[in-house]
Amino acid sequence: SETAQLTHTVSFDATCIMNYRKQLKLAAEKLDVPNITLNDIMLYAVSRVLPRHPDLNAHYLGDSIRRFRHVNLGLAVDTPRGLMVPTLFNADEKSLREISSEAKALIAACQEGSINPDLLQGGSFTVSNLGSLGIEHFTPVINPPQTGILGVCGITERVRTGKDGGISVYPAMGLSLTYDHRALEGRLPRGSLRSLRRLLRALPRC
């Protein structure tokens, strides 16, 4: 009731992120290293994009905006006790493997009811992933005083026309970014979504 929330939704060709995930999964099986999920890759990508869009990595305080030097990612977790949002601090300084390990530990602690209360605060931006539930589109709700939250949607097959006029099918993943319009102009969130899509399309060894 106190925020001016607006959601922008886009989709992108998820071929690269799916291929990268397969390569990491094979490496995990061969080298006996922790399994890295699509959610881990999304968290890593968000942590690299947010520093370029400081008004999204921020708190809106009414008459001022507090911008964070580091990305403290909130992870929306469904638990038997309801929704919890633990914080993965300084995600922008962590490797993909570190983010994967810490995110899994935070999620497990929330679901077991053993999460440290200090880890349920201090987030600068939140990611809510409903992709595993087959959700194609949703409107994530901001966790005030944060200025934004990213909703990660499921992967669906879509059809497109190529340059030669031929038709092909590709996997599309949806992204829904809700932001507080009091703190950001509409063009800024669109820019952050473009940055995120470019990064996800250019994952290594695609």
N, C-alpha and C. Protein backbone atom coordinates (compact mmCIF):
# COMPACT_ATOMS: atom_id res chain seq x y z
N SER A 1 0.82 -1.21 0.00
CA SER A 1 0.00 0.00 0.00
C SER A 1 0.85 1.26 0.00
N GLU A 2 2.15 1.13 0.32
CA GLU A 2 3.01 2.31 0.41
C GLU A 2 4.01 2.40 -0.73
N THR A 3 4.00 1.43 -1.65
CA THR A 3 4.94 1.45 -2.76
C THR A 3 4.21 1.56 -4.09
N ALA A 4 4.93 2.03 -5.10
CA ALA A 4 4.36 2.12 -6.45
C ALA A 4 5.02 1.02 -7.28
N GLN A 5 4.50 -0.21 -7.15
CA GLN A 5 5.14 -1.36 -7.78
C GLN A 5 4.67 -1.56 -9.22
N LEU A 6 5.63 -1.81 -10.08
CA LEU A 6 5.36 -2.03 -11.50
C LEU A 6 6.23 -3.19 -11.96
N THR A 7 5.69 -4.06 -12.82
CA THR A 7 6.42 -5.24 -13.27
C THR A 7 6.65 -5.22 -14.77
N HIS A 8 7.89 -5.47 -15.18
CA HIS A 8 8.23 -5.66 -16.58
C HIS A 8 8.57 -7.13 -16.78
N THR A 9 8.05 -7.73 -17.83
CA THR A 9 8.29 -9.15 -18.11
C THR A 9 8.88 -9.31 -19.50
N VAL A 10 9.95 -10.10 -19.58
CA VAL A 10 10.58 -10.41 -20.86
C VAL A 10 10.88 -11.91 -20.88
N SER A 11 11.27 -12.41 -22.03
CA SER A 11 11.74 -13.79 -22.12
C SER A 11 13.00 -13.80 -22.97
N PHE A 12 13.76 -14.88 -22.87
CA PHE A 12 14.98 -14.98 -23.65
C PHE A 12 15.19 -16.44 -24.06
N ASP A 13 16.00 -16.62 -25.09
CA ASP A 13 16.34 -17.96 -25.56
C ASP A 13 17.22 -18.62 -24.51
N ALA A 14 16.72 -19.68 -23.90
CA ALA A 14 17.43 -20.33 -22.79
C ALA A 14 18.36 -21.43 -23.25
N THR A 15 18.64 -21.51 -24.55
CA THR A 15 19.51 -22.58 -25.05
C THR A 15 20.88 -22.56 -24.37
N CYS A 16 21.47 -21.38 -24.26
CA CYS A 16 22.81 -21.28 -23.68
C CYS A 16 22.84 -21.70 -22.22
N ILE A 17 21.89 -21.19 -21.44
CA ILE A 17 21.90 -21.51 -20.02
C ILE A 17 21.61 -22.99 -19.79
N MET A 18 20.78 -23.60 -20.63
CA MET A 18 20.50 -25.02 -20.48
C MET A 18 21.72 -25.87 -20.87
N ASN A 19 22.41 -25.48 -21.95
CA ASN A 19 23.62 -26.19 -22.35
C ASN A 19 24.71 -26.07 -21.30
N TYR A 20 24.86 -24.87 -20.77
CA TYR A 20 25.88 -24.64 -19.73
C TYR A 20 25.58 -25.48 -18.50
N ARG A 21 24.31 -25.54 -18.13
CA ARG A 21 23.89 -26.37 -16.99
C ARG A 21 24.21 -27.84 -17.23
N LYS A 22 23.99 -28.34 -18.45
CA LYS A 22 24.32 -29.73 -18.77
C LYS A 22 25.82 -30.00 -18.64
N GLN A 23 26.62 -29.04 -19.12
CA GLN A 23 28.07 -29.19 -19.03
C GLN A 23 28.54 -29.22 -17.58
N LEU A 24 27.95 -28.37 -16.76
CA LEU A 24 28.32 -28.34 -15.34
C LEU A 24 27.89 -29.62 -14.64
N LYS A 25 26.73 -30.14 -15.04
CA LYS A 25 26.23 -31.37 -14.43
C LYS A 25 27.15 -32.54 -14.77
N LEU A 26 27.60 -32.62 -16.02
CA LEU A 26 28.53 -33.67 -16.42
C LEU A 26 29.84 -33.55 -15.67
N ALA A 27 30.32 -32.32 -15.51
CA ALA A 27 31.56 -32.09 -14.77
C ALA A 27 31.41 -32.51 -13.31
N ALA A 28 30.25 -32.25 -12.74
CA ALA A 28 30.00 -32.62 -11.35
C ALA A 28 30.04 -34.13 -11.17
N GLU A 29 29.48 -34.86 -12.16
CA GLU A 29 29.47 -36.31 -12.07
C GLU A 29 30.87 -36.90 -12.23
N LYS A 30 31.69 -36.30 -13.09
CA LYS A 30 33.03 -36.82 -13.34
C LYS A 30 34.01 -36.44 -12.24
N LEU A 31 33.89 -35.23 -11.71
CA LEU A 31 34.87 -34.71 -10.75
C LEU A 31 34.38 -34.77 -9.32
N ASP A 32 33.16 -35.25 -9.11
CA ASP A 32 32.58 -35.35 -7.77
C ASP A 32 32.58 -33.98 -7.07
N VAL A 33 32.07 -32.96 -7.78
CA VAL A 33 31.95 -31.62 -7.22
C VAL A 33 30.47 -31.32 -7.04
N PRO A 34 30.13 -30.30 -6.23
CA PRO A 34 28.72 -30.00 -5.98
C PRO A 34 27.93 -29.73 -7.26
N ASN A 35 26.71 -30.20 -7.29
CA ASN A 35 25.84 -30.01 -8.45
C ASN A 35 25.36 -28.56 -8.51
N ILE A 36 25.55 -27.90 -9.64
CA ILE A 36 25.14 -26.51 -9.82
C ILE A 36 23.85 -26.48 -10.62
N THR A 37 22.85 -25.82 -10.10
CA THR A 37 21.51 -25.80 -10.69
C THR A 37 21.30 -24.56 -11.56
N LEU A 38 20.18 -24.56 -12.29
CA LEU A 38 19.81 -23.37 -13.05
C LEU A 38 19.62 -22.18 -12.11
N ASN A 39 19.06 -22.42 -10.93
CA ASN A 39 18.86 -21.33 -9.98
C ASN A 39 20.19 -20.73 -9.55
N ASP A 40 21.20 -21.57 -9.33
CA ASP A 40 22.53 -21.07 -8.96
C ASP A 40 23.09 -20.16 -10.06
N ILE A 41 22.92 -20.58 -11.31
CA ILE A 41 23.42 -19.80 -12.44
C ILE A 41 22.70 -18.46 -12.51
N MET A 42 21.39 -18.47 -12.26
CA MET A 42 20.62 -17.22 -12.28
C MET A 42 21.10 -16.28 -11.18
N LEU A 43 21.32 -16.82 -9.98
CA LEU A 43 21.80 -15.99 -8.88
C LEU A 43 23.16 -15.36 -9.21
N TYR A 44 24.02 -16.16 -9.80
CA TYR A 44 25.34 -15.66 -10.19
C TYR A 44 25.21 -14.54 -11.22
N ALA A 45 24.36 -14.76 -12.22
CA ALA A 45 24.18 -13.74 -13.27
C ALA A 45 23.63 -12.44 -12.70
N VAL A 46 22.64 -12.54 -11.81
CA VAL A 46 22.06 -11.35 -11.20
C VAL A 46 23.11 -10.60 -10.39
N SER A 47 23.95 -11.33 -9.68
CA SER A 47 24.98 -10.69 -8.86
C SER A 47 25.99 -9.92 -9.70
N ARG A 48 26.16 -10.32 -10.96
CA ARG A 48 27.11 -9.63 -11.85
C ARG A 48 26.47 -8.45 -12.57
N VAL A 49 25.16 -8.49 -12.74
CA VAL A 49 24.46 -7.42 -13.47
C VAL A 49 24.11 -6.25 -12.54
N LEU A 50 23.69 -6.53 -11.32
CA LEU A 50 23.20 -5.48 -10.43
C LEU A 50 24.18 -4.34 -10.18
N PRO A 51 25.49 -4.57 -10.04
CA PRO A 51 26.40 -3.44 -9.82
C PRO A 51 26.34 -2.39 -10.91
N ARG A 52 25.89 -2.77 -12.11
CA ARG A 52 25.77 -1.81 -13.21
C ARG A 52 24.46 -1.03 -13.15
N HIS A 53 23.59 -1.41 -12.22
CA HIS A 53 22.29 -0.76 -12.07
C HIS A 53 22.05 -0.49 -10.59
N PRO A 54 22.81 0.45 -10.01
CA PRO A 54 22.81 0.66 -8.55
C PRO A 54 21.47 1.04 -7.94
N ASP A 55 20.56 1.65 -8.71
CA ASP A 55 19.26 2.01 -8.14
C ASP A 55 18.37 0.79 -7.90
N LEU A 56 18.73 -0.35 -8.50
CA LEU A 56 18.00 -1.59 -8.22
C LEU A 56 18.62 -2.35 -7.06
N ASN A 57 19.88 -2.10 -6.80
CA ASN A 57 20.58 -2.73 -5.68
C ASN A 57 20.58 -1.73 -4.52
N ALA A 58 19.37 -1.45 -4.02
CA ALA A 58 19.23 -0.31 -3.12
C ALA A 58 18.00 -0.44 -2.23
N HIS A 59 17.94 0.45 -1.25
CA HIS A 59 16.75 0.61 -0.39
C HIS A 59 16.17 1.99 -0.61
N TYR A 60 14.85 2.06 -0.77
CA TYR A 60 14.17 3.35 -0.88
C TYR A 60 13.70 3.76 0.51
N LEU A 61 14.20 4.88 0.98
CA LEU A 61 13.94 5.32 2.35
C LEU A 61 13.01 6.51 2.44
N GLY A 62 12.21 6.73 1.42
CA GLY A 62 11.24 7.82 1.43
C GLY A 62 11.79 9.09 0.82
N ASP A 63 12.76 9.69 1.49
CA ASP A 63 13.35 10.93 0.98
C ASP A 63 14.76 10.72 0.46
N SER A 64 15.21 9.47 0.42
CA SER A 64 16.55 9.18 -0.08
C SER A 64 16.64 7.71 -0.52
N ILE A 65 17.69 7.39 -1.25
CA ILE A 65 17.94 6.03 -1.70
C ILE A 65 19.30 5.59 -1.17
N ARG A 66 19.33 4.45 -0.50
CA ARG A 66 20.59 3.90 -0.02
C ARG A 66 21.08 2.86 -1.01
N ARG A 67 22.15 3.17 -1.73
CA ARG A 67 22.71 2.24 -2.70
C ARG A 67 23.82 1.42 -2.04
N PHE A 68 23.83 0.13 -2.31
CA PHE A 68 24.78 -0.77 -1.68
C PHE A 68 26.03 -0.95 -2.55
N ARG A 69 27.18 -1.05 -1.91
CA ARG A 69 28.42 -1.27 -2.63
C ARG A 69 28.53 -2.71 -3.12
N HIS A 70 27.90 -3.62 -2.38
CA HIS A 70 27.93 -5.03 -2.76
C HIS A 70 26.52 -5.55 -2.93
N VAL A 71 26.40 -6.69 -3.58
CA VAL A 71 25.09 -7.28 -3.84
C VAL A 71 24.78 -8.29 -2.74
N ASN A 72 23.79 -7.97 -1.92
CA ASN A 72 23.33 -8.87 -0.87
C ASN A 72 22.00 -9.47 -1.34
N LEU A 73 22.08 -10.66 -1.92
CA LEU A 73 20.92 -11.26 -2.58
C LEU A 73 19.98 -11.94 -1.60
N GLY A 74 18.72 -11.54 -1.64
CA GLY A 74 17.69 -12.24 -0.89
C GLY A 74 17.16 -13.39 -1.74
N LEU A 75 16.97 -14.55 -1.10
CA LEU A 75 16.47 -15.73 -1.80
C LEU A 75 15.10 -16.10 -1.25
N ALA A 76 14.07 -15.97 -2.06
CA ALA A 76 12.72 -16.30 -1.60
C ALA A 76 12.61 -17.82 -1.48
N VAL A 77 12.30 -18.30 -0.26
CA VAL A 77 12.26 -19.73 0.01
C VAL A 77 10.91 -20.11 0.61
N ASP A 78 10.25 -21.07 0.00
CA ASP A 78 8.98 -21.59 0.51
C ASP A 78 9.28 -22.63 1.58
N THR A 79 8.74 -22.46 2.78
CA THR A 79 8.99 -23.39 3.87
C THR A 79 7.67 -23.77 4.52
N PRO A 80 7.67 -24.82 5.37
CA PRO A 80 6.44 -25.19 6.09
C PRO A 80 5.91 -24.06 6.98
N ARG A 81 6.79 -23.12 7.32
CA ARG A 81 6.40 -22.00 8.18
C ARG A 81 6.01 -20.76 7.39
N GLY A 82 6.00 -20.90 6.07
CA GLY A 82 5.70 -19.76 5.22
C GLY A 82 6.93 -19.28 4.47
N LEU A 83 6.80 -18.17 3.78
CA LEU A 83 7.89 -17.64 2.98
C LEU A 83 8.99 -17.05 3.86
N MET A 84 10.24 -17.41 3.56
CA MET A 84 11.41 -16.82 4.21
C MET A 84 12.35 -16.29 3.15
N VAL A 85 13.09 -15.23 3.49
CA VAL A 85 14.02 -14.64 2.52
C VAL A 85 15.39 -14.47 3.18
N PRO A 86 16.20 -15.52 3.16
CA PRO A 86 17.56 -15.39 3.69
C PRO A 86 18.43 -14.58 2.74
N THR A 87 19.54 -14.07 3.25
CA THR A 87 20.41 -13.20 2.46
C THR A 87 21.75 -13.85 2.18
N LEU A 88 22.14 -13.83 0.92
CA LEU A 88 23.46 -14.27 0.50
C LEU A 88 24.31 -13.01 0.35
N PHE A 89 25.11 -12.73 1.36
CA PHE A 89 25.85 -11.47 1.41
C PHE A 89 27.05 -11.47 0.46
N ASN A 90 27.32 -10.28 -0.12
CA ASN A 90 28.47 -10.06 -1.00
C ASN A 90 28.51 -11.08 -2.14
N ALA A 91 27.35 -11.33 -2.74
CA ALA A 91 27.28 -12.31 -3.82
C ALA A 91 28.13 -11.90 -5.02
N ASP A 92 28.30 -10.59 -5.22
CA ASP A 92 29.08 -10.10 -6.35
C ASP A 92 30.56 -10.45 -6.26
N GLU A 93 31.02 -10.85 -5.07
CA GLU A 93 32.43 -11.22 -4.88
C GLU A 93 32.64 -12.73 -4.85
N LYS A 94 31.57 -13.49 -4.99
CA LYS A 94 31.64 -14.94 -4.87
C LYS A 94 31.60 -15.62 -6.23
N SER A 95 32.27 -16.76 -6.30
CA SER A 95 32.27 -17.56 -7.54
C SER A 95 30.94 -18.28 -7.67
N LEU A 96 30.71 -18.86 -8.84
CA LEU A 96 29.50 -19.64 -9.06
C LEU A 96 29.41 -20.79 -8.07
N ARG A 97 30.51 -21.46 -7.84
CA ARG A 97 30.51 -22.58 -6.90
C ARG A 97 30.20 -22.12 -5.47
N GLU A 98 30.77 -20.98 -5.08
CA GLU A 98 30.50 -20.46 -3.73
C GLU A 98 29.03 -20.06 -3.57
N ILE A 99 28.49 -19.41 -4.61
CA ILE A 99 27.07 -19.03 -4.56
C ILE A 99 26.20 -20.27 -4.47
N SER A 100 26.52 -21.29 -5.25
CA SER A 100 25.75 -22.53 -5.23
C SER A 100 25.76 -23.16 -3.84
N SER A 101 26.92 -23.26 -3.25
CA SER A 101 27.05 -23.89 -1.93
C SER A 101 26.32 -23.10 -0.85
N GLU A 102 26.50 -21.78 -0.84
CA GLU A 102 25.88 -20.96 0.20
C GLU A 102 24.37 -20.88 0.03
N ALA A 103 23.91 -20.80 -1.22
CA ALA A 103 22.47 -20.74 -1.46
C ALA A 103 21.78 -22.02 -0.98
N LYS A 104 22.38 -23.17 -1.27
CA LYS A 104 21.81 -24.44 -0.84
C LYS A 104 21.76 -24.53 0.69
N ALA A 105 22.82 -24.03 1.34
CA ALA A 105 22.87 -24.07 2.80
C ALA A 105 21.80 -23.16 3.41
N LEU A 106 21.60 -21.98 2.82
CA LEU A 106 20.58 -21.05 3.32
C LEU A 106 19.19 -21.63 3.14
N ILE A 107 18.93 -22.21 1.97
CA ILE A 107 17.61 -22.80 1.69
C ILE A 107 17.33 -23.94 2.66
N ALA A 108 18.33 -24.81 2.88
CA ALA A 108 18.15 -25.94 3.78
C ALA A 108 17.88 -25.47 5.21
N ALA A 109 18.61 -24.44 5.65
CA ALA A 109 18.42 -23.93 7.01
C ALA A 109 17.02 -23.35 7.19
N CYS A 110 16.51 -22.69 6.16
CA CYS A 110 15.15 -22.14 6.23
C CYS A 110 14.12 -23.26 6.32
N GLN A 111 14.28 -24.27 5.49
CA GLN A 111 13.31 -25.36 5.46
C GLN A 111 13.35 -26.20 6.73
N GLU A 112 14.52 -26.26 7.37
CA GLU A 112 14.67 -27.02 8.61
C GLU A 112 14.30 -26.19 9.84
N GLY A 113 14.15 -24.88 9.66
CA GLY A 113 13.83 -24.01 10.78
C GLY A 113 15.01 -23.65 11.64
N SER A 114 16.22 -23.79 11.10
CA SER A 114 17.43 -23.51 11.88
C SER A 114 18.18 -22.27 11.41
N ILE A 115 17.55 -21.46 10.56
CA ILE A 115 18.22 -20.29 10.00
C ILE A 115 18.53 -19.26 11.08
N ASN A 116 19.73 -18.69 11.01
CA ASN A 116 20.12 -17.62 11.92
C ASN A 116 19.32 -16.36 11.57
N PRO A 117 18.63 -15.76 12.55
CA PRO A 117 17.82 -14.56 12.26
C PRO A 117 18.62 -13.44 11.60
N ASP A 118 19.92 -13.38 11.87
CA ASP A 118 20.75 -12.33 11.25
C ASP A 118 20.82 -12.49 9.74
N LEU A 119 20.54 -13.71 9.26
CA LEU A 119 20.60 -13.97 7.83
C LEU A 119 19.27 -13.72 7.13
N LEU A 120 18.30 -13.26 7.89
CA LEU A 120 16.98 -12.95 7.32
C LEU A 120 16.78 -11.44 7.16
N GLN A 121 17.88 -10.71 7.12
CA GLN A 121 17.80 -9.26 6.95
C GLN A 121 19.02 -8.79 6.16
N GLY A 122 18.98 -7.52 5.76
CA GLY A 122 20.13 -6.94 5.09
C GLY A 122 20.19 -7.14 3.59
N GLY A 123 19.16 -7.75 3.00
CA GLY A 123 19.18 -7.95 1.56
C GLY A 123 19.04 -6.65 0.79
N SER A 124 19.72 -6.54 -0.34
CA SER A 124 19.63 -5.33 -1.17
C SER A 124 18.76 -5.57 -2.41
N PHE A 125 18.48 -6.84 -2.73
CA PHE A 125 17.67 -7.21 -3.90
C PHE A 125 17.28 -8.66 -3.70
N THR A 126 16.11 -9.07 -4.23
CA THR A 126 15.63 -10.43 -4.01
C THR A 126 15.36 -11.14 -5.33
N VAL A 127 15.60 -12.45 -5.34
CA VAL A 127 15.27 -13.31 -6.48
C VAL A 127 14.26 -14.35 -6.02
N SER A 128 13.17 -14.47 -6.76
CA SER A 128 12.14 -15.47 -6.47
C SER A 128 12.01 -16.38 -7.69
N ASN A 129 12.32 -17.66 -7.51
CA ASN A 129 12.35 -18.60 -8.64
C ASN A 129 11.19 -19.59 -8.52
N LEU A 130 10.23 -19.49 -9.44
CA LEU A 130 9.10 -20.42 -9.50
C LEU A 130 9.17 -21.30 -10.74
N GLY A 131 10.33 -21.32 -11.37
CA GLY A 131 10.48 -22.07 -12.62
C GLY A 131 10.21 -23.56 -12.45
N SER A 132 10.62 -24.12 -11.31
CA SER A 132 10.44 -25.56 -11.10
C SER A 132 8.97 -25.94 -10.96
N LEU A 133 8.12 -24.95 -10.71
CA LEU A 133 6.69 -25.20 -10.56
C LEU A 133 5.94 -25.06 -11.88
N GLY A 134 6.68 -24.74 -12.95
CA GLY A 134 6.06 -24.61 -14.26
C GLY A 134 5.34 -23.28 -14.47
N ILE A 135 5.63 -22.30 -13.61
CA ILE A 135 4.99 -20.99 -13.74
C ILE A 135 5.60 -20.24 -14.93
N GLU A 136 4.77 -19.81 -15.87
CA GLU A 136 5.25 -19.12 -17.07
C GLU A 136 5.35 -17.62 -16.87
N HIS A 137 4.61 -17.07 -15.93
CA HIS A 137 4.62 -15.63 -15.69
C HIS A 137 4.02 -15.36 -14.32
N PHE A 138 4.62 -14.45 -13.56
CA PHE A 138 4.02 -14.04 -12.29
C PHE A 138 4.53 -12.66 -11.91
N THR A 139 3.88 -12.07 -10.95
CA THR A 139 4.25 -10.73 -10.49
C THR A 139 4.84 -10.83 -9.09
N PRO A 140 6.17 -10.86 -8.98
CA PRO A 140 6.79 -10.93 -7.65
C PRO A 140 6.56 -9.63 -6.89
N VAL A 141 6.43 -9.73 -5.57
CA VAL A 141 6.14 -8.56 -4.74
C VAL A 141 7.42 -8.12 -4.02
N ILE A 142 7.70 -6.84 -4.10
CA ILE A 142 8.91 -6.28 -3.50
C ILE A 142 8.92 -6.49 -1.98
N ASN A 143 10.12 -6.73 -1.47
CA ASN A 143 10.35 -6.83 -0.03
C ASN A 143 10.90 -5.49 0.44
N PRO A 144 10.03 -4.54 0.89
CA PRO A 144 10.51 -3.20 1.28
C PRO A 144 11.55 -3.29 2.40
N PRO A 145 12.51 -2.38 2.41
CA PRO A 145 12.64 -1.19 1.56
C PRO A 145 13.41 -1.41 0.27
N GLN A 146 13.60 -2.67 -0.13
CA GLN A 146 14.28 -2.92 -1.40
C GLN A 146 13.53 -2.27 -2.55
N THR A 147 14.25 -1.95 -3.60
CA THR A 147 13.63 -1.27 -4.75
C THR A 147 13.24 -2.23 -5.86
N GLY A 148 13.65 -3.51 -5.75
CA GLY A 148 13.31 -4.43 -6.82
C GLY A 148 13.38 -5.88 -6.42
N ILE A 149 12.74 -6.72 -7.23
CA ILE A 149 12.77 -8.17 -7.06
C ILE A 149 12.62 -8.81 -8.43
N LEU A 150 13.38 -9.87 -8.67
CA LEU A 150 13.33 -10.57 -9.96
C LEU A 150 12.60 -11.90 -9.79
N GLY A 151 11.60 -12.13 -10.64
CA GLY A 151 10.92 -13.41 -10.69
C GLY A 151 11.46 -14.23 -11.84
N VAL A 152 11.91 -15.44 -11.54
CA VAL A 152 12.42 -16.34 -12.57
C VAL A 152 11.34 -17.36 -12.89
N CYS A 153 10.93 -17.42 -14.14
CA CYS A 153 9.82 -18.27 -14.55
C CYS A 153 10.31 -19.57 -15.18
N GLY A 154 9.37 -20.44 -15.51
CA GLY A 154 9.71 -21.71 -16.11
C GLY A 154 10.12 -21.59 -17.56
N ILE A 155 10.59 -22.70 -18.12
CA ILE A 155 11.02 -22.75 -19.51
C ILE A 155 9.92 -23.38 -20.36
N THR A 156 9.54 -22.69 -21.42
CA THR A 156 8.51 -23.19 -22.33
C THR A 156 9.05 -23.18 -23.76
N GLU A 157 8.47 -23.99 -24.62
CA GLU A 157 8.88 -24.03 -26.02
C GLU A 157 8.11 -22.98 -26.81
N ARG A 158 8.85 -22.23 -27.62
CA ARG A 158 8.23 -21.23 -28.47
C ARG A 158 8.72 -21.39 -29.90
N VAL A 159 7.98 -20.78 -30.82
CA VAL A 159 8.29 -20.88 -32.25
C VAL A 159 8.76 -19.52 -32.76
N ARG A 160 9.77 -19.53 -33.63
CA ARG A 160 10.21 -18.28 -34.25
C ARG A 160 10.57 -18.53 -35.70
N THR A 161 10.60 -17.45 -36.46
CA THR A 161 10.93 -17.50 -37.87
C THR A 161 12.37 -17.07 -38.08
N GLY A 162 13.14 -17.85 -38.80
CA GLY A 162 14.54 -17.53 -39.07
C GLY A 162 14.68 -16.58 -40.25
N LYS A 163 15.93 -16.19 -40.55
CA LYS A 163 16.19 -15.27 -41.63
C LYS A 163 15.81 -15.85 -42.99
N ASP A 164 15.87 -17.19 -43.07
CA ASP A 164 15.53 -17.84 -44.34
C ASP A 164 14.04 -18.14 -44.45
N GLY A 165 13.28 -17.67 -43.45
CA GLY A 165 11.85 -17.90 -43.47
C GLY A 165 11.42 -19.20 -42.83
N GLY A 166 12.40 -20.03 -42.44
CA GLY A 166 12.07 -21.29 -41.80
C GLY A 166 11.62 -21.09 -40.36
N ILE A 167 10.91 -22.07 -39.86
CA ILE A 167 10.38 -22.00 -38.49
C ILE A 167 11.15 -22.98 -37.61
N SER A 168 11.52 -22.51 -36.42
CA SER A 168 12.23 -23.36 -35.47
C SER A 168 11.62 -23.20 -34.09
N VAL A 169 11.85 -24.20 -33.25
CA VAL A 169 11.36 -24.19 -31.88
C VAL A 169 12.55 -23.98 -30.94
N TYR A 170 12.37 -23.14 -29.93
CA TYR A 170 13.45 -22.88 -28.98
C TYR A 170 12.89 -22.81 -27.56
N PRO A 171 13.73 -23.07 -26.55
CA PRO A 171 13.30 -22.98 -25.16
C PRO A 171 13.35 -21.53 -24.69
N ALA A 172 12.25 -21.02 -24.17
CA ALA A 172 12.20 -19.63 -23.71
C ALA A 172 11.98 -19.60 -22.20
N MET A 173 12.80 -18.79 -21.52
CA MET A 173 12.64 -18.59 -20.08
C MET A 173 12.15 -17.18 -19.82
N GLY A 174 11.17 -17.02 -18.95
CA GLY A 174 10.62 -15.71 -18.64
C GLY A 174 11.28 -15.09 -17.42
N LEU A 175 11.41 -13.78 -17.44
CA LEU A 175 11.94 -13.01 -16.31
C LEU A 175 10.95 -11.89 -16.00
N SER A 176 10.55 -11.77 -14.75
CA SER A 176 9.60 -10.73 -14.33
C SER A 176 10.27 -9.85 -13.28
N LEU A 177 10.50 -8.61 -13.63
CA LEU A 177 11.17 -7.67 -12.71
C LEU A 177 10.16 -6.67 -12.16
N THR A 178 9.93 -6.73 -10.86
CA THR A 178 9.08 -5.75 -10.20
C THR A 178 9.97 -4.71 -9.53
N TYR A 179 9.63 -3.43 -9.70
CA TYR A 179 10.45 -2.37 -9.11
C TYR A 179 9.55 -1.29 -8.53
N ASP A 180 10.10 -0.51 -7.62
CA ASP A 180 9.39 0.59 -7.00
C ASP A 180 9.56 1.83 -7.88
N HIS A 181 8.47 2.26 -8.51
CA HIS A 181 8.54 3.35 -9.47
C HIS A 181 8.90 4.68 -8.80
N ARG A 182 8.73 4.77 -7.50
CA ARG A 182 9.13 6.00 -6.81
C ARG A 182 10.65 6.17 -6.84
N ALA A 183 11.36 5.05 -6.88
CA ALA A 183 12.81 5.10 -6.81
C ALA A 183 13.47 5.01 -8.18
N LEU A 184 12.78 4.45 -9.15
CA LEU A 184 13.37 4.22 -10.46
C LEU A 184 12.48 4.71 -11.58
N GLU A 185 13.11 5.20 -12.65
CA GLU A 185 12.37 5.51 -13.86
C GLU A 185 12.22 4.23 -14.66
N GLY A 186 11.15 4.14 -15.45
CA GLY A 186 10.87 2.92 -16.19
C GLY A 186 11.98 2.44 -17.08
N ARG A 187 12.77 3.34 -17.65
CA ARG A 187 13.81 2.93 -18.58
C ARG A 187 14.94 2.18 -17.90
N LEU A 188 15.16 2.44 -16.60
CA LEU A 188 16.26 1.80 -15.90
C LEU A 188 16.04 0.30 -15.72
N PRO A 189 14.88 -0.16 -15.26
CA PRO A 189 14.66 -1.61 -15.16
C PRO A 189 14.74 -2.32 -16.50
N ARG A 190 14.26 -1.67 -17.57
CA ARG A 190 14.35 -2.30 -18.88
C ARG A 190 15.81 -2.53 -19.25
N GLY A 191 16.66 -1.57 -18.91
CA GLY A 191 18.09 -1.71 -19.20
C GLY A 191 18.71 -2.85 -18.43
N SER A 192 18.29 -3.05 -17.18
CA SER A 192 18.85 -4.13 -16.38
C SER A 192 18.42 -5.49 -16.93
N LEU A 193 17.17 -5.58 -17.40
CA LEU A 193 16.71 -6.84 -17.99
C LEU A 193 17.47 -7.15 -19.27
N ARG A 194 17.76 -6.13 -20.07
CA ARG A 194 18.54 -6.34 -21.28
C ARG A 194 19.94 -6.84 -20.93
N SER A 195 20.54 -6.24 -19.89
CA SER A 195 21.88 -6.67 -19.47
C SER A 195 21.87 -8.12 -19.02
N LEU A 196 20.85 -8.49 -18.26
CA LEU A 196 20.76 -9.85 -17.76
C LEU A 196 20.56 -10.84 -18.91
N ARG A 197 19.70 -10.50 -19.84
CA ARG A 197 19.47 -11.40 -20.98
C ARG A 197 20.75 -11.57 -21.81
N ARG A 198 21.50 -10.47 -22.02
CA ARG A 198 22.75 -10.58 -22.80
C ARG A 198 23.73 -11.51 -22.12
N LEU A 199 23.83 -11.40 -20.79
CA LEU A 199 24.76 -12.25 -20.05
C LEU A 199 24.35 -13.72 -20.13
N LEU A 200 23.07 -13.99 -19.98
CA LEU A 200 22.58 -15.36 -19.99
C LEU A 200 22.70 -15.99 -21.37
N ARG A 201 22.63 -15.16 -22.41
CA ARG A 201 22.77 -15.67 -23.78
C ARG A 201 24.22 -15.96 -24.13
N ALA A 202 25.15 -15.36 -23.38
CA ALA A 202 26.56 -15.47 -23.72
C ALA A 202 27.34 -16.31 -22.70
N LEU A 203 26.65 -17.23 -22.03
CA LEU A 203 27.34 -18.09 -21.08
C LEU A 203 28.43 -18.90 -21.78
N PRO A 204 29.51 -19.19 -21.07
CA PRO A 204 30.65 -19.88 -21.73
C PRO A 204 30.27 -21.24 -22.27
N ARG A 205 30.96 -21.61 -23.34
CA ARG A 205 30.84 -22.94 -23.96
C ARG A 205 29.41 -23.23 -24.40
N CYS A 206 28.69 -22.19 -24.82
CA CYS A 206 27.31 -22.40 -25.28
C CYS A 206 27.30 -23.17 -26.60
